[in-house]
Structures are given as structure tokens and as C-alpha cells.
Amino acid sequence: MQQSRRLFFRLVSQFRRYGAIVAATLLAVGVASATDVLLIRQLQNVVDAMRSTATEHAAPVTGMMATLQGWVDRFLPAHAGQTELWVIPATILGLAVMRMVSSFAGDYGSVWLSSRVQADLREQMFATIMRLPSRFFDTTTTSVTQSRVAFDASQVSQAGLNVLNVMVRDSVATIGYLVLLFSIDVKLAIFCMASLPIVALVVTLAGRRMRHLSKSAQQAVGELTSVLDESIGGQRVVKIFGGQQYEKKRFLRVVKLNRQLAVKHASTSAVNSGFIMMLVGITLSSVIYFAMLRAQSGAITPGAFVAFMGALMAMQSPIKNLTKINEPLQRGLAAAESVFTLIDTPVEPDPGTQTPATVQGNLSLQNVNFRYSDDPDAPTALNNIVLDIAAGETVALVGGSGGGKTTLLGLLPRFYDVSSGRILLDGVDVRDYELLALRRQFALVSQDVILFNDTVAANIAYGDPTPDQARIESCARAAYAHDFIEQLPQGYATPAGQNGSRLSGGQRQRLAIARALYKDAPILLLDEATSALDTESERQVQAALEVLMRDRTTIVIAHRLSTIESADRIVVMQGGQLVESGTHAALLERNGAYARLHASQLSREPAAPRSV
């Protein structure tokens, strides 16, 4: 319960910056509800005025009509007061106009504020996501994170202003109707209050179950999104390996889970609302009976009786809304917990103060150890790495899969922090650089090229707030990409498609190289930049890479040893350790791990395109 209160107040605090608009909106909502109560109050004046007028001007009745009139007079005696006839319709018209204006203002303000806060939350979530450490993405699927931003953020509004809106609107209405009831007949009004403690108990018990079901439903939606993302994104693998039935079973399982949770949630809500309305019905029928008795004794006028019953009937709707408010509240609080958990996730530590515009590119790894888990008993991915790389030197990392090559590459721009040891850049620990300044010194070209659904020019100049078209074209020419770009329908303004879907593998790689050229960073990281290409595309990409690597510190990961024979130094990694280091010729003469790798590839690899 305490956690729920904290979540709710934190959510409400999101509206603080819009305090004046919130106050105006809630005031409009309250006025709209108050006019409903005042309109019901006018029923008493209408009925009493009509009965007085009818009594004065009606012709005498006899026979059966006289008997019926006697029964009416017995239960609903005439009201003695008189009211000017024009006052009542004028009052009702004024209240109707006030109701229209206040209702519009309240509804518009509620939608504006809810959408504004929802956008603010999404902005906060995205800002956090952009600064989360790589470990977070290693343990959380993309689809779950997407579901939090898209689905949970929209659900949060149910626990924010919408709930406050309902609370104000229906609380004002309920209190207004209660005041009206007590002003008409205190004894009948007290009798109506008898069922309230039972209603409060039902609301509390139902709220706990709905909170649990809401959290389960959000997890189920995230799982559904995950299955869809994997099945659709990997549709070629699904088709080629005949996994349609397997994926169908996975999908049906999460669909069934979502359906079951939805039914449970709806049934809990229905039982809660139905039981409360049954209590209201019992109270209402009892009140009608006792009201008739009091009318018979002359304790209330006909108009007062009609107004009392009208208020009692009208009060059902706001009471029902107030009893059902727990449902969106609990659903929204469950979503708020998910949203604020993401917002509160610790971002990448950035304690550094060094902010050089550029560096020379000298790297030194000193007794570097790394494990992906914080558990000290977890296996190490890198073990006591000692490696010095001079500015402008090209170093190739080779070895079997799982040797730690990509892990080592990820430590340099601090995608991960070392578990022990340190990495120096120009003699300064990389942790002493501000992250933005540190990563400004690196350019990355990997096997899995990431392009954005924007123009070709925007992808080349990615990260530059004021791109230079002449520089973009110059970098494209250097990357051997200008010719194919010019042949695209809109040239440099052609959309690349989602992740470059409109381009071939070789074209995407050359755009990635052009992007690295545009950044002009002193240190270049190449992670299997040519392994997925055909021979002709690889020749073109290798030519572009030779241009890119000039006068830069370059670290290359390559499985095709033929592409890195001209590297200044080749480092062999096995099991997270450096086992050999030297030039291509020296390592072959040593006849060690590199020589065995080279001989194994030479026996099954076609002639090399061109060496780096």
C-alpha cells in the first residue's frame, strides 16, 4: 500500500509543471458536476410549481378520478410555496450553458494534460535508454523495452490526471447529491449511508487482485511483442528451417495467456461493480419504501420527493465510477512501476573530466580482466590482457569464436568497463575521459551495419547537427560509394529504408565506411567488416577501407586471415588470452597457433581479394 502511494504521488508530481492548467481543468470538471446536481435540485421547484398551478386552475373531478386524486394527495401533498414561472426555465437554461462550457473545458484540458505528461514520460524513458549501459541490453530484450515506452507509458495516464479527473468529477457529484439528500430529508439520507462500509471493503479487496492482474498483463504483452519481433524479424530463418508450427505454438501460448488475463481482469471488475450496484439497488428499493411512508405522513412535498429520488438515482453513476476507479488506477500504477523502474535504471557511469577535441591514438591495455557478470565466480571473457598499440599502427585480432576479440574491442570506447586493470588512451585512463569526448575519438565499421530509416546523406553525416553536403560527397567518393548513390532514384536524398533494406550488403558497408570517414576519428575499429560480402563487393570495400585506415590507429577483427596479412601486427586470441603476437611472416615462421589457423584456412579458402 505504501509503495502504491509513493508511485501515485510520483506520478501526480509529473503534472506539477502544468499546475495552473491542472487547477483550471479540475475546476471546470467540478463545476460541470455541480451543475448536474443543481439541475436535479430544480426538479423540486418544477414539480411543486406545476402542482400548485394545477391545483389552482384544475376543474373539480368526480368519480374514479376523484379517488385517484385522493391517493396522490395522500402520498404527495401539495407544496404551499409559489415561484415565478419564468425563473425556473431561465435557471435551467443558465445551468445548461454553464454545463456545456465547463464540460468542454474539463474534457479538453484532461486530454491535453494526459497526452502532454505521457509525452514527457516517453521523453524521459528515451533519454534514459540512450544512456543505459550495454549490460542492460544484454539482459533485456528490445521488444520488452519497446513495450514499456509504447504501451506502459500510455497506461500510466490512467493513473494520473484521468483518475484525478474522475475523482473530482464524481466526488463533487456524489457530495452534491448527498448534500441535496440531507437538505431534503435527514433521516432518509442517513438510511442511504448504511451500505458505504461494505462498499469500501469490496473496493479494497478487488483492487489488490486487479493490481496483480495488471502487472501480469503487462508482462504478457511484453512477451507477445517479443515473440512477434523474433518471428517477423527472423522470418527467413523460420521459413528455411520449417519453424512455422513452432512459432505458431509460441504465439498461441502468449495469445492465450493474454486472453486469460484479460478475462480474469474483466471478471474481477464485473464482480466488483456488480456487487456494489446490487448493494445500491437494495438501498434504493428500501429508500423508496420509506420515502413513500414519509410522503404519506406529509414530511416531504411532492417536489422534494421527486428531487430526492432523482438525486438518489443520479448518484448511482458517480458512485459506480468511483468504485470502478480502482481498476484503471491499479492498471496505471502497475504501468507506472514499469515506467519509473526504467527511468530509474542506473545509466552509464561518466565520472571523467578530460575533454580533448582529438587524441593521437596511443592505446595501452594493462593487465585487463573482464567478465560480463558482476558475480566474482563468473567465467572471465578476458584474462590478463597486456597490449600496447602505437598511434597510426594497424593491429589485427584473430582467433576462433569466443576468443574475446569483440569483447576487447567493446572495452576501448567503454561499451563495458574493465573488471580489473586499466586501458590508457594517450597515457590517460579511458575512465578519466568524458564519455562523449572519449567516443568522439573512435569510428566503428562492423559486419552488421546499422543504417537508419533516413536519407543516404543523413546516414553518412550521422551525428552531425549541421551536415556539410560537399563533405558528404567527398567521403562517399573516398568510400567508393558515390557512383551507386548517384544512380539511386533521388541520389543522396534517397531513403535508405529500415536498416538499409533498399541497399545491397556491399553498398551498406561502403556507406558505413563513408560515415566513418565523415567522422574523421583518430582510432578506427573494424569488426568483421568484409566477412559477409561476395568477392566483388569485398574488393570494393577493401579498397575503401585502405583509404579509411590511412594515418589512423586501426584495430581489425578478421576471420579471413588473407585480408589482414599486411597488418603491422597480428595478435592471436584464444580463450580470452593473448597467445601470440607478431607480423604475418614472423608468426608463420614461429609455426604456432597462427600458422595452424592460416594453414587450416588456406586449405579451404579461395584466393584472397586484396589484403589490408
XYZ file of C-alpha atoms in Angstrom:
612
model
C 0.000 0.000 0.000
C 2.835 2.386 0.862
C 4.543 1.631 -2.449
C 1.304 2.350 -4.309
C 1.018 5.729 -2.597
C 4.602 6.589 -3.500
C 4.001 5.618 -7.111
C 0.784 7.623 -7.290
C 2.293 10.764 -5.761
C 5.325 10.478 -8.017
C 3.017 10.177 -10.999
C 0.951 13.144 -9.870
C 4.177 15.131 -9.467
C 4.645 14.836 -13.238
C 1.759 17.311 -13.564
C 3.393 19.864 -11.270
C 4.858 21.958 -14.085
C 1.358 22.324 -15.508
C -0.180 23.272 -12.148
C -2.285 26.193 -13.408
C -3.785 24.137 -16.238
C -4.444 21.217 -13.880
C -6.245 23.510 -11.440
C -8.332 25.080 -14.226
C -9.206 21.657 -15.643
C -10.247 20.196 -12.305
C -12.231 23.339 -11.524
C -14.088 23.003 -14.826
C -14.756 19.317 -14.115
C -16.052 20.170 -10.642
C -18.318 22.938 -11.975
C -19.749 20.552 -14.580
C -20.635 18.034 -11.865
C -22.072 20.734 -9.617
C -24.401 21.893 -12.404
C -25.727 18.328 -12.687
C -26.646 18.438 -9.009
C -28.274 21.855 -9.346
C -30.303 20.654 -12.322
C -31.671 17.788 -10.222
C -32.422 20.306 -7.485
C -34.608 22.222 -9.925
C -36.899 19.187 -10.174
C -38.316 20.052 -6.762
C -39.180 23.587 -7.867
C -40.638 22.353 -11.184
C -42.875 19.698 -9.619
C -44.036 21.930 -6.759
C -44.724 24.834 -9.120
C -46.646 22.633 -11.533
C -48.664 21.046 -8.754
C -49.525 24.448 -7.257
C -50.586 25.776 -10.652
C -52.594 22.667 -11.426
C -54.358 22.814 -8.057
C -55.369 26.445 -8.569
C -56.742 26.067 -12.097
C -57.923 22.482 -12.295
C -61.650 21.755 -12.690
C -63.361 19.702 -9.975
C -63.123 15.953 -10.510
C -65.571 13.271 -9.567
C -65.900 9.541 -9.534
C -62.800 7.395 -10.231
C -60.610 10.456 -10.976
C -61.526 11.917 -7.603
C -60.486 8.671 -5.914
C -57.113 8.675 -7.794
C -56.543 12.327 -6.885
C -57.154 11.473 -3.270
C -54.442 8.795 -3.321
C -51.964 11.224 -4.949
C -52.755 13.888 -2.352
C -52.371 11.302 0.380
C -48.811 10.296 -0.620
C -47.618 13.540 -2.285
C -49.293 16.528 -0.575
C -49.150 19.859 -2.394
C -46.383 22.351 -1.672
C -47.561 25.651 -0.309
C -44.815 27.826 -1.776
C -45.135 29.681 -5.055
C -42.430 30.518 -7.617
C -42.492 32.856 -10.588
C -42.845 30.557 -13.611
C -40.202 32.265 -15.761
C -37.497 31.884 -13.079
C -37.315 28.100 -13.264
C -36.736 27.680 -17.050
C -34.311 30.619 -17.008
C -32.345 28.960 -14.225
C -32.313 25.625 -16.058
C -31.131 27.314 -19.279
C -28.327 29.100 -17.428
C -27.217 25.849 -15.786
C -27.258 24.073 -19.170
C -24.993 26.718 -20.720
C -22.651 26.510 -17.726
C -22.645 22.709 -18.051
C -21.727 22.889 -21.739
C -18.825 25.317 -21.248
C -17.371 23.640 -18.160
C -17.708 20.147 -19.660
C -15.797 21.177 -22.803
C -13.076 22.900 -20.784
C -12.700 19.885 -18.490
C -12.590 17.313 -21.285
C -10.167 19.323 -23.431
C -7.882 20.090 -20.513
C -7.836 16.444 -19.424
C -6.857 15.169 -22.861
C -4.199 17.870 -23.302
C -2.617 17.251 -19.920
C -2.699 13.450 -20.187
C -1.086 13.478 -23.622
C 1.485 16.053 -22.503
C 2.570 14.051 -19.457
C 2.568 10.848 -21.496
C 4.927 12.532 -23.977
C 7.105 13.778 -21.093
C 7.399 10.270 -19.668
C 8.323 8.830 -23.054
C 10.921 11.556 -23.466
C 12.419 10.709 -20.064
C 12.392 6.994 -20.868
C 14.083 7.502 -24.232
C 16.705 9.804 -22.708
C 17.472 7.070 -20.155
C 17.567 4.336 -22.808
C 20.128 6.316 -24.806
C 22.436 6.344 -21.771
C 21.906 2.824 -20.439
C 24.974 0.565 -20.216
C 25.410 -2.307 -22.640
C 24.812 -4.781 -19.812
C 21.184 -3.650 -19.689
C 20.610 -4.561 -23.337
C 22.408 -7.874 -22.835
C 19.747 -8.926 -20.312
C 16.628 -7.159 -21.629
C 15.002 -7.854 -24.975
C 14.381 -4.924 -27.299
C 10.683 -5.772 -27.572
C 10.180 -5.539 -23.796
C 11.810 -2.112 -23.739
C 9.683 -1.026 -26.698
C 6.559 -2.247 -24.899
C 7.456 -0.138 -21.875
C 7.776 3.016 -23.960
C 4.778 2.401 -26.228
C 2.278 0.537 -24.018
C 3.152 1.180 -20.379
C 3.577 4.929 -20.869
C 0.085 5.143 -22.360
C -1.360 3.156 -19.455
C 0.231 5.491 -16.948
C -2.184 8.278 -17.913
C -4.988 6.123 -16.465
C -3.439 6.568 -13.015
C -2.655 10.244 -13.450
C -4.977 13.024 -14.464
C -7.756 10.706 -15.676
C -8.090 9.249 -12.194
C -7.931 12.698 -10.622
C -10.499 13.834 -13.153
C -12.883 11.050 -12.207
C -12.240 11.590 -8.518
C -13.031 15.301 -8.731
C -15.985 14.968 -11.098
C -17.701 12.088 -9.366
C -16.724 13.129 -5.850
C -18.246 16.574 -6.416
C -21.341 14.930 -7.888
C -21.627 12.416 -5.048
C -21.085 15.028 -2.340
C -23.505 17.369 -4.072
C -26.188 14.691 -4.245
C -25.581 13.795 -0.601
C -25.964 17.426 0.425
C -29.160 17.562 -1.598
C -30.448 14.380 0.049
C -29.667 15.657 3.553
C -31.232 19.032 2.791
C -34.454 17.290 1.739
C -34.717 14.647 4.466
C -32.007 13.841 7.012
C -33.448 10.504 8.144
C -33.731 9.118 4.626
C -30.228 10.315 3.796
C -28.742 8.602 6.863
C -30.519 5.402 5.879
C -28.828 5.591 2.450
C -25.347 5.658 4.044
C -25.675 2.227 5.651
C -24.076 0.345 2.757
C -20.920 2.521 2.397
C -18.604 0.466 4.736
C -19.408 -2.706 2.779
C -18.688 -0.909 -0.500
C -15.275 0.261 0.792
C -14.326 -3.300 1.795
C -15.252 -4.699 -1.633
C -13.260 -1.964 -3.400
C -10.138 -2.690 -1.321
C -10.190 -6.452 -1.896
C -10.888 -6.126 -5.623
C -8.123 -3.519 -6.019
C -5.431 -5.867 -4.747
C -6.364 -8.544 -7.250
C -6.590 -6.091 -10.151
C -3.119 -4.710 -9.369
C -1.649 -8.206 -9.556
C -3.510 -8.975 -12.784
C -2.404 -5.681 -14.357
C 1.273 -6.413 -13.714
C 0.871 -9.903 -15.178
C -0.923 -8.461 -18.209
C 1.915 -6.018 -18.911
C 4.471 -8.813 -18.750
C 2.324 -10.881 -21.098
C 2.100 -8.003 -23.585
C 5.885 -7.677 -23.497
C 6.236 -11.399 -24.188
C 3.749 -11.148 -27.052
C 5.747 -8.290 -28.564
C 8.948 -10.298 -28.147
C 7.559 -13.336 -29.979
C 6.255 -11.126 -32.793
C 9.572 -9.314 -33.100
C 11.575 -12.529 -33.304
C 9.179 -14.331 -35.640
C 8.805 -11.424 -38.064
C 12.437 -10.301 -37.909
C 13.680 -13.856 -38.412
C 11.046 -14.891 -40.949
C 13.654 -16.183 -43.418
C 15.172 -18.473 -40.811
C 11.676 -19.589 -39.788
C 10.831 -20.468 -43.380
C 14.067 -22.210 -44.318
C 14.100 -24.343 -41.168
C 10.379 -25.063 -41.195
C 9.713 -23.358 -37.882
C 6.229 -22.072 -38.700
C 4.462 -24.534 -36.416
C 6.915 -23.926 -33.598
C 6.476 -20.155 -33.859
C 2.713 -20.612 -34.120
C 2.707 -22.592 -30.861
C 4.778 -19.902 -29.131
C 2.468 -17.188 -30.400
C -0.717 -19.053 -29.468
C 0.641 -19.650 -25.968
C 1.211 -15.942 -25.299
C -2.084 -15.018 -27.005
C -3.884 -17.500 -24.738
C -2.125 -16.040 -21.707
C -3.129 -12.503 -22.693
C -6.722 -13.627 -23.253
C -6.910 -15.408 -19.898
C -5.531 -12.419 -18.033
C -7.951 -10.094 -19.828
C -10.886 -12.331 -18.873
C -9.740 -12.536 -15.249
C -9.329 -8.780 -15.115
C -12.762 -8.184 -16.639
C -14.459 -10.727 -14.378
C -12.900 -9.202 -11.264
C -14.051 -5.763 -12.371
C -17.531 -7.054 -13.206
C -17.945 -8.828 -9.850
C -16.710 -5.732 -8.030
C -19.042 -3.367 -9.886
C -21.981 -5.785 -9.902
C -21.846 -6.451 -6.171
C -21.677 -2.746 -5.408
C -24.596 -1.972 -7.693
C -26.580 -4.755 -6.004
C -25.984 -3.001 -2.677
C -27.104 0.246 -4.266
C -30.232 -1.477 -5.600
C -31.133 -2.887 -2.189
C -30.606 0.530 -0.637
C -32.625 2.228 -3.362
C -35.637 -0.058 -3.030
C -35.632 0.344 0.750
C -35.351 4.095 0.467
C -38.273 4.269 -1.957
C -40.450 2.400 0.533
C -39.563 4.646 3.478
C -39.806 7.777 1.307
C -43.352 6.818 0.376
C -44.162 6.431 4.056
C -42.739 9.869 4.890
C -44.564 11.443 1.943
C -47.745 9.834 3.184
C -47.205 11.498 6.559
C -46.600 14.876 4.888
C -42.946 15.107 5.920
C -41.849 15.938 2.331
C -43.516 17.725 -0.567
C -44.125 16.133 -3.991
C -41.277 18.178 -5.455
C -38.973 17.201 -2.618
C -39.865 13.535 -3.086
C -39.139 13.703 -6.838
C -35.875 15.601 -6.237
C -34.808 13.099 -3.542
C -35.466 10.104 -5.779
C -33.861 11.860 -8.760
C -30.737 12.615 -6.743
C -30.655 9.068 -5.384
C -30.953 7.596 -8.901
C -28.434 10.051 -10.384
C -25.976 9.315 -7.586
C -25.626 5.719 -8.809
C -23.491 6.739 -11.782
C -20.797 8.695 -9.894
C -20.726 6.037 -7.165
C -20.266 3.375 -9.817
C -17.469 5.378 -11.406
C -15.778 5.885 -8.055
C -15.966 2.179 -7.268
C -14.504 1.330 -10.682
C -11.747 3.918 -10.438
C -9.578 1.363 -8.695
C -9.352 -0.643 -11.907
C -7.614 1.998 -14.091
C -5.735 3.211 -11.023
C -4.178 -0.188 -10.340
C -3.534 -0.787 -14.031
C -1.888 2.608 -14.280
C 0.170 2.111 -11.118
C 1.455 -1.208 -12.449
C 2.456 0.591 -15.645
C 3.952 3.455 -13.632
C 6.100 0.981 -11.734
C 7.433 -0.340 -15.041
C 7.992 3.170 -16.437
C 9.720 4.573 -13.352
C 11.827 1.422 -12.978
C 13.203 2.066 -16.456
C 13.675 5.792 -15.791
C 15.495 4.974 -12.513
C 17.788 2.381 -14.100
C 21.397 3.492 -13.465
C 22.900 4.986 -16.614
C 26.471 4.567 -17.802
C 28.884 5.945 -15.208
C 30.536 9.071 -16.578
C 32.920 10.376 -13.906
C 35.578 11.585 -16.370
C 36.637 15.204 -16.772
C 39.049 15.037 -19.715
C 37.510 16.512 -22.888
C 40.162 16.659 -25.637
C 38.998 17.609 -29.113
C 41.232 14.904 -30.578
C 43.928 12.448 -29.453
C 46.989 10.912 -31.077
C 45.652 7.377 -30.754
C 48.160 5.566 -28.497
C 46.443 2.680 -26.685
C 47.715 0.611 -23.786
C 45.875 -2.308 -22.168
C 47.457 -3.094 -18.820
C 46.531 -6.385 -17.130
C 42.947 -6.096 -18.315
C 40.442 -8.619 -16.985
C 36.751 -8.633 -17.816
C 33.675 -10.698 -17.019
C 30.152 -9.971 -18.218
C 28.636 -10.726 -14.817
C 29.293 -8.931 -11.547
C 29.500 -12.343 -9.902
C 33.171 -12.879 -8.971
C 32.753 -16.601 -9.666
C 31.539 -15.995 -13.227
C 33.915 -17.021 -16.041
C 36.216 -14.334 -17.399
C 35.864 -13.224 -21.018
C 39.310 -11.572 -20.972
C 42.178 -12.679 -18.782
C 45.212 -10.507 -18.027
C 45.426 -8.772 -21.407
C 48.587 -6.753 -21.936
C 48.774 -4.934 -25.271
C 50.287 -1.675 -26.481
C 49.217 -0.109 -29.774
C 51.093 2.880 -31.172
C 49.369 5.784 -32.897
C 48.843 5.036 -36.580
C 49.520 1.302 -36.137
C 47.247 -1.364 -37.631
C 46.691 -4.322 -35.307
C 44.644 -7.347 -36.335
C 42.904 -9.571 -33.765
C 42.427 -13.161 -34.942
C 41.372 -16.442 -33.397
C 38.413 -18.749 -33.058
C 34.932 -17.682 -31.975
C 34.673 -16.913 -28.265
C 38.288 -15.880 -28.022
C 37.409 -12.419 -26.712
C 38.175 -10.282 -29.777
C 34.834 -8.423 -29.936
C 34.826 -8.081 -26.141
C 38.226 -6.414 -26.235
C 37.030 -4.053 -28.955
C 33.996 -3.123 -26.850
C 36.170 -2.111 -23.891
C 38.049 0.606 -25.783
C 35.102 3.089 -26.184
C 33.759 1.917 -22.811
C 30.738 -0.012 -24.010
C 31.820 -2.052 -20.983
C 34.198 -1.168 -18.156
C 37.087 -3.445 -17.261
C 36.632 -5.681 -14.229
C 40.249 -5.025 -13.265
C 43.309 -3.476 -14.848
C 43.078 -0.377 -16.976
C 43.079 0.913 -20.539
C 45.047 4.055 -21.372
C 44.468 6.370 -24.313
C 47.408 8.705 -24.816
C 48.520 7.827 -21.296
C 45.137 8.704 -19.701
C 42.760 6.088 -18.279
C 39.708 5.924 -20.540
C 37.530 6.271 -17.438
C 39.007 9.748 -16.917
C 37.587 10.953 -20.227
C 34.015 12.180 -20.507
C 32.107 9.523 -22.408
C 31.154 11.875 -25.224
C 34.745 13.074 -25.610
C 36.094 9.517 -25.462
C 33.744 8.101 -28.057
C 34.407 11.052 -30.327
C 37.860 9.511 -30.846
C 36.511 6.238 -32.301
C 34.842 5.232 -35.548
C 33.302 1.780 -35.944
C 32.634 -0.332 -39.032
C 31.180 -3.744 -38.268
C 29.802 -6.720 -40.128
C 26.256 -5.859 -39.044
C 25.953 -2.372 -40.488
C 23.317 -0.235 -38.783
C 21.649 2.298 -41.073
C 18.712 4.474 -40.128
C 15.472 4.996 -41.997
C 16.615 8.354 -43.295
C 18.293 9.657 -46.414
C 21.648 8.337 -47.610
C 23.199 11.743 -46.890
C 21.815 11.764 -43.321
C 23.284 8.307 -42.708
C 26.735 9.392 -43.880
C 26.676 12.573 -41.765
C 25.016 10.815 -38.808
C 25.619 12.677 -35.548
C 26.439 15.997 -37.219
C 23.765 18.624 -36.423
C 24.904 20.754 -39.398
C 25.895 18.320 -42.172
C 28.099 19.552 -44.999
C 26.881 18.250 -48.375
C 30.256 18.776 -50.075
C 31.996 16.830 -47.323
C 29.358 14.086 -47.543
C 30.004 13.635 -51.266
C 33.781 13.735 -50.753
C 33.587 10.952 -48.153
C 31.265 8.942 -50.395
C 33.763 9.164 -53.236
C 36.602 8.060 -50.962
C 34.457 5.103 -49.852
C 33.707 4.137 -53.484
C 30.011 4.840 -52.821
C 29.395 7.999 -54.870
C 28.685 6.176 -58.149
C 25.959 3.885 -56.812
C 24.442 6.729 -54.761
C 24.128 8.867 -57.889
C 22.196 6.031 -59.556
C 19.616 5.899 -56.758
C 16.197 7.457 -57.563
C 16.828 10.616 -55.512
C 20.578 10.443 -55.210
C 21.812 11.438 -51.763
C 18.231 12.278 -50.762
C 17.084 8.680 -51.328
C 15.731 6.999 -48.166
C 17.939 4.076 -47.152
C 14.962 2.107 -45.782
C 14.788 0.364 -42.433
C 18.379 -0.632 -41.630
C 19.323 -0.018 -45.273
C 16.845 -2.571 -46.612
C 16.870 -0.899 -50.045
C 20.625 -1.385 -50.435
C 22.865 -4.388 -51.007
C 25.335 -5.656 -48.428
C 28.303 -4.098 -50.184
C 26.506 -0.769 -50.541
C 25.635 -0.719 -46.853
C 29.246 -1.444 -45.938
C 30.537 1.365 -48.138
C 28.036 3.770 -46.574
C 29.324 2.704 -43.143
C 32.874 3.424 -44.309
C 31.775 6.814 -45.680
C 30.193 7.530 -42.287
C 33.469 6.669 -40.547
C 35.369 8.878 -42.985
C 32.961 11.742 -42.307
C 33.529 11.418 -38.568
C 37.294 11.526 -39.132
C 38.133 9.917 -35.773
C 41.793 9.090 -34.980
C 41.021 5.482 -33.954
C 39.241 3.019 -36.226
C 37.580 -0.205 -35.076
C 36.816 -2.780 -37.789
C 34.777 -5.766 -36.651
C 34.471 -8.341 -39.451
C 33.778 -5.510 -41.890
C 34.031 -7.722 -45.004
C 33.192 -11.253 -43.865
C 29.590 -11.307 -45.172
C 30.346 -9.959 -48.655
C 30.799 -11.600 -52.011
C 34.210 -11.400 -53.688
C 33.462 -8.400 -55.906
C 31.834 -6.405 -53.074
C 34.720 -7.311 -50.790
C 37.241 -5.907 -53.275
C 35.357 -2.616 -53.384
C 35.002 -2.461 -49.599
C 38.689 -3.354 -49.084
C 39.686 -0.522 -51.386
C 37.513 1.857 -49.364
C 38.971 0.530 -46.111
C 42.517 1.230 -47.292
C 41.531 4.881 -47.722
C 39.840 4.942 -44.325
C 42.784 3.406 -42.461
C 45.405 5.912 -43.616
C 47.044 7.756 -40.701
C 44.694 6.177 -38.168
C 45.192 3.760 -35.292
C 43.301 0.727 -36.559
C 42.198 -2.406 -34.762
C 40.831 -5.079 -37.071
C 38.928 -8.239 -36.232
C 39.012 -10.686 -39.115
C 38.258 -14.345 -39.603
C 39.704 -14.360 -43.125
C 43.394 -14.233 -42.395
C 44.151 -13.402 -46.017
C 42.641 -9.928 -45.523
C 44.993 -8.888 -42.709
C 48.358 -10.205 -43.904
C 49.749 -6.683 -44.354
C 48.761 -5.526 -40.857
C 51.592 -4.040 -38.777
C 50.909 -6.636 -36.122
C 48.691 -9.668 -35.740
C 47.510 -10.740 -32.290
C 46.139 -14.243 -31.783
C 43.495 -14.643 -29.041
C 42.256 -17.902 -27.557
C 40.032 -18.329 -24.512
C 40.224 -14.651 -23.595
C 44.018 -14.565 -23.633
C 46.720 -13.277 -25.993
C 48.723 -16.277 -27.120
C 50.794 -14.867 -29.993
C 51.747 -11.524 -31.476
C 53.829 -10.508 -34.468
C 53.811 -9.858 -38.192
C 52.295 -12.296 -40.659
C 55.681 -13.602 -41.757
C 57.066 -13.865 -38.208
C 54.056 -15.793 -36.967
C 54.231 -18.241 -39.854
C 57.892 -18.862 -39.076
C 57.019 -19.482 -35.445
C 54.717 -22.287 -36.585
C 52.337 -21.793 -33.682
C 48.609 -21.054 -33.297
C 48.548 -18.510 -36.131
C 50.339 -20.836 -38.519
C 47.796 -23.575 -37.777
C 44.902 -21.168 -38.343
C 46.455 -19.972 -41.584
C 47.091 -23.488 -42.876
C 43.540 -24.545 -41.984
C 42.007 -21.616 -43.870
C 44.393 -21.900 -46.809
C 43.266 -25.453 -47.440
C 39.616 -24.435 -47.890
C 39.694 -20.709 -48.783
C 39.712 -19.370 -52.368
C 42.276 -16.809 -53.454
C 42.150 -13.655 -51.328
C 40.679 -10.485 -52.812
C 43.081 -7.875 -51.552
C 44.924 -7.619 -48.272
C 44.605 -4.918 -45.712
